Short mmCIF file of C-alpha atoms in Angstrom, two decimals:
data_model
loop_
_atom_site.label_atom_id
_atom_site.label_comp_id
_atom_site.label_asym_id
_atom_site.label_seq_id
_atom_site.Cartn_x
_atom_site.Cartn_y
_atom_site.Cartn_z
CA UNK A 1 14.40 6.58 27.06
CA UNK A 2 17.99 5.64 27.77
CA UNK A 3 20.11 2.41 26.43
CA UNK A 4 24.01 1.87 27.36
CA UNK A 5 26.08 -1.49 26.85
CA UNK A 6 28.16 -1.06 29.20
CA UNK A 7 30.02 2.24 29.12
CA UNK A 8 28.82 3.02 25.87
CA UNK A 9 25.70 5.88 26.20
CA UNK A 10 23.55 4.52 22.90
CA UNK A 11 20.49 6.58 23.75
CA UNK A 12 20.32 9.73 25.98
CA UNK A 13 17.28 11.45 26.36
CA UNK A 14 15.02 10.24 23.45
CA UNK A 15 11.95 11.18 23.68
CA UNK A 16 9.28 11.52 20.69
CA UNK A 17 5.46 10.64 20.22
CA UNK A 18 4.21 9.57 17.03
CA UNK A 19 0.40 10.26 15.90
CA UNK A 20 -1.66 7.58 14.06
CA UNK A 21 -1.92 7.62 10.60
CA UNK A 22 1.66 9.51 10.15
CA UNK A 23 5.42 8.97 9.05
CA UNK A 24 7.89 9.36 11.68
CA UNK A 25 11.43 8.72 10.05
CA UNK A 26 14.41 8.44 12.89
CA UNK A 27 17.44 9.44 10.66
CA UNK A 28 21.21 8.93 11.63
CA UNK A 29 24.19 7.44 10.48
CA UNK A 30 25.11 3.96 11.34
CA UNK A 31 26.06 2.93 15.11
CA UNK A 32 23.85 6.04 15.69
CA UNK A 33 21.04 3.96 18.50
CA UNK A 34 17.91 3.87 15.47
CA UNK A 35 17.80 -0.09 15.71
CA UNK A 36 18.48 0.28 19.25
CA UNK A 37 15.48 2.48 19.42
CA UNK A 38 13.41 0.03 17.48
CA UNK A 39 14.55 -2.51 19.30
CA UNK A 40 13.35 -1.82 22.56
CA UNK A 41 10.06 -0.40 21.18
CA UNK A 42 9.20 -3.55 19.84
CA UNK A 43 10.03 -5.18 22.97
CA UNK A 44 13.36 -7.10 22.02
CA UNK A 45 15.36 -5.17 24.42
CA UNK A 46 14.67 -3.47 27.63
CA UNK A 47 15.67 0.47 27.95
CA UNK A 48 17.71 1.37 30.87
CA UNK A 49 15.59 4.41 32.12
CA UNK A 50 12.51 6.28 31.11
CA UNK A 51 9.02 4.72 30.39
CA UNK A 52 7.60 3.96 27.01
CA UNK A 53 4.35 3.01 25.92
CA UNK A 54 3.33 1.89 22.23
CA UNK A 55 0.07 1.66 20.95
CA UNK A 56 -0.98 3.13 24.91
CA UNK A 57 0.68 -0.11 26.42
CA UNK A 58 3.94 -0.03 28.19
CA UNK A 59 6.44 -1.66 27.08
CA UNK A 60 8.42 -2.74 29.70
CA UNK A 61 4.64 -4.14 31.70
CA UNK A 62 2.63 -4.84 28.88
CA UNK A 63 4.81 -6.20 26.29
CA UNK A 64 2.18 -8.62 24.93
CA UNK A 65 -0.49 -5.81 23.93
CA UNK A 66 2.91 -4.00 22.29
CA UNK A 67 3.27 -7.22 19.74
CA UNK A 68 -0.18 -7.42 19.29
CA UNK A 69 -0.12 -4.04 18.30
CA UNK A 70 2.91 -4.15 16.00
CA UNK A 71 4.38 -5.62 13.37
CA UNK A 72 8.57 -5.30 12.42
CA UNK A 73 10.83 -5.19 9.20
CA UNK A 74 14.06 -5.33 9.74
CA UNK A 75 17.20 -4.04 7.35
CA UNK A 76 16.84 -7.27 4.97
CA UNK A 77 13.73 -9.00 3.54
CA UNK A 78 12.83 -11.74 5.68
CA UNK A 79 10.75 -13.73 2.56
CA UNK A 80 11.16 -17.28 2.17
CA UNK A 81 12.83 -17.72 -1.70
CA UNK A 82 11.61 -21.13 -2.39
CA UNK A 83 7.70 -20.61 -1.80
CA UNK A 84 5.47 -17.70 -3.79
CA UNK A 85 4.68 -14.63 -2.72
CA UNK A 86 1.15 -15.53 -1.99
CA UNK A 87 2.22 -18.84 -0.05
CA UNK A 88 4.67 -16.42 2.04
CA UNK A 89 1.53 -14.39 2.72
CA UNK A 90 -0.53 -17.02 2.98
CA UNK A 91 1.75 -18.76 6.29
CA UNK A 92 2.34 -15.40 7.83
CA UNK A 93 -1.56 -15.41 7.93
CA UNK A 94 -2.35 -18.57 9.26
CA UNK A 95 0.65 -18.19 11.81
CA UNK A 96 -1.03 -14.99 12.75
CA UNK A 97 -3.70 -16.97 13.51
CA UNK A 98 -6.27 -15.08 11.02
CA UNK A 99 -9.62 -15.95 9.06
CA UNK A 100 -9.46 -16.48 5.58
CA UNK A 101 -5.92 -16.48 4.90
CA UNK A 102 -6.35 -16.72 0.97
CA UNK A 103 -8.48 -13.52 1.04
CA UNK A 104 -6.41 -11.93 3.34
CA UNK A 105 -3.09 -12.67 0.96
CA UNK A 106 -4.99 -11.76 -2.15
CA UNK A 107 -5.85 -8.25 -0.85
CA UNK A 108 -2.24 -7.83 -0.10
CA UNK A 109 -0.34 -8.77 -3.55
CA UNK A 110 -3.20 -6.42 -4.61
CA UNK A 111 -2.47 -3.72 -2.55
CA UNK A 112 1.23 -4.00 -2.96
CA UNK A 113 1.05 -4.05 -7.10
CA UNK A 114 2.25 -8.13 -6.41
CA UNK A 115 -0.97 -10.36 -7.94
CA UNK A 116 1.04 -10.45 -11.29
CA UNK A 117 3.93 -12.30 -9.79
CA UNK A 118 1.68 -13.80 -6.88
CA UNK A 119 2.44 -17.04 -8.13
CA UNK A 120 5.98 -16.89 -8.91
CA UNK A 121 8.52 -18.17 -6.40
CA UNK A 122 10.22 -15.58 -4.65
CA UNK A 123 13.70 -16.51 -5.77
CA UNK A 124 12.62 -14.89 -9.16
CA UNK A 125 11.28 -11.21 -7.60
CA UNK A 126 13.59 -8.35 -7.76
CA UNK A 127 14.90 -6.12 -4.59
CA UNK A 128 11.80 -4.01 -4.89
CA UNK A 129 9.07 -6.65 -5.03
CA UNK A 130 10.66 -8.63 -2.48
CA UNK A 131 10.62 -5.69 0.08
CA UNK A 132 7.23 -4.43 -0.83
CA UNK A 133 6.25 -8.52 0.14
CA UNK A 134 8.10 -8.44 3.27
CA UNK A 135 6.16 -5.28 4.21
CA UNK A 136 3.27 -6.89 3.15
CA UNK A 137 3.72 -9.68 5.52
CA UNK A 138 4.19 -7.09 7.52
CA UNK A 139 0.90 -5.63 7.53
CA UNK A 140 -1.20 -8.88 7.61
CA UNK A 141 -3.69 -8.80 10.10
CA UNK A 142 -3.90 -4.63 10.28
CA UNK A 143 -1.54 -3.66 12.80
CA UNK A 144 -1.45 0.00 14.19
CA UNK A 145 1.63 0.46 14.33
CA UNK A 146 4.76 -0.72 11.96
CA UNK A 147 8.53 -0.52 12.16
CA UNK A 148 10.30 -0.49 9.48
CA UNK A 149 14.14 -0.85 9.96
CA UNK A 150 16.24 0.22 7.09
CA UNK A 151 13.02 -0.31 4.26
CA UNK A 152 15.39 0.55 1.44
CA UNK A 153 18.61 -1.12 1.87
CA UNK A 154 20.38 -2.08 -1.16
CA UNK A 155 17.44 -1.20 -3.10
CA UNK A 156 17.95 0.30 -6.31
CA UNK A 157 16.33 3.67 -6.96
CA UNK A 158 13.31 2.40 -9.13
CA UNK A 159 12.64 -0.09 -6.12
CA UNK A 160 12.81 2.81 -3.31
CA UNK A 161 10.41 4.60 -4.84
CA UNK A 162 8.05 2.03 -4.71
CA UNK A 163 8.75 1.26 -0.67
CA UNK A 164 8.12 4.52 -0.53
CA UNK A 165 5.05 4.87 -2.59
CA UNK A 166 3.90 1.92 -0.04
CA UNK A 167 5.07 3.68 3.00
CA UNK A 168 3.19 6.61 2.16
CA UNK A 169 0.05 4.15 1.60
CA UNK A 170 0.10 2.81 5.00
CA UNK A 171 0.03 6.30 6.76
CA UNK A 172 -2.61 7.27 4.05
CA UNK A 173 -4.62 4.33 5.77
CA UNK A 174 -4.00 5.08 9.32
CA UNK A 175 -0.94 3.27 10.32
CA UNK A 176 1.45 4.25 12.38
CA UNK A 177 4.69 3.88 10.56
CA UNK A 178 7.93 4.46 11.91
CA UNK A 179 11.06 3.88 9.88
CA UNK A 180 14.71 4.27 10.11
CA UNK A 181 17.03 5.33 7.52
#
């Protein structure tokens, strides 16, 4: 794949495939083309040159069955302060168009070490357990594949380990996750 804004070269040659169920971490300073590579993998920018598929659809022909397939975190928690965790999982769910959206939201503050503070507005959740709710917003509806841009920005180290702990989870169950840092 290749990416250039105007005489800038961003990308050059990428080329990688990632295997279900695994980590794939794209490291590199900053300005170094990682969101740019995320970016057009999750269809919010077209490449240049080269072909990519995700999930076996291309991107560029098929970008519908890519955002079906995926699901995207960027740098900073995208969490709405003012409602609960479980009402932020609960709306991601029903926008997502998905049975039982209760169930579906309690199985995720489970899974993510959240049903203590389910209740709680989010306002009142540290770095940590704000991130590990974005990613579980993330993950509603199963997708196969996730992008995670930045997961532990301005995290302390206590809260990093748990993104990771959860990172290593989602491969553990067969996700595709593929994170920047």
């Amino acid at each position: 794949m290749e990416k250039s804004f105007k005489d800038l070269h961003v990308l050059r040659g990428v080329d990688f495939e990632v295997a279900r169920g695994s980590i794939f971490a794209l490291l590199g300073s900053n300005g170094a083309g990682k969101t740019t590579v995320v970016r057009i993998l999750s269809t919010l920018l077209k490449a240049d040159a080269g072909s990519v598929d995700v999930n076996g659809f291309d991107v560029a022909t098929q970008s519908a069955g890519v955002r079906e397939s995926i699901s995207l975190t960027g740098q900073f928690a995208a969490v709405d302060e003012i409602l609960t965790g479980r009402e932020n999982l609960v709306l991601v769910a029903r926008l997502r168009n998905l049975k039982d959206p209760g169930r579906i939201a309690d199985g995720l503050l489970e899974r993510f070490s959240l049903t203590d503070a389910a209740n709680r507005r989010v306002s009142e959740y540290s770095g940590g357990m704000r991130r590990r709710l974005d990613i579980a917003m993330s993950l509603s509806g199963n997708p196969p594949v996730i992008f995670l841009d930045e997961p532990t920005t301005g995290l302390d180290p206590q809260s990093r380990l748990e993104v990771w702990q959860a990172v290593k989870e989602l491969a553990g169950r067969g996700t595709m996750v593929l994170l920047t840092t």
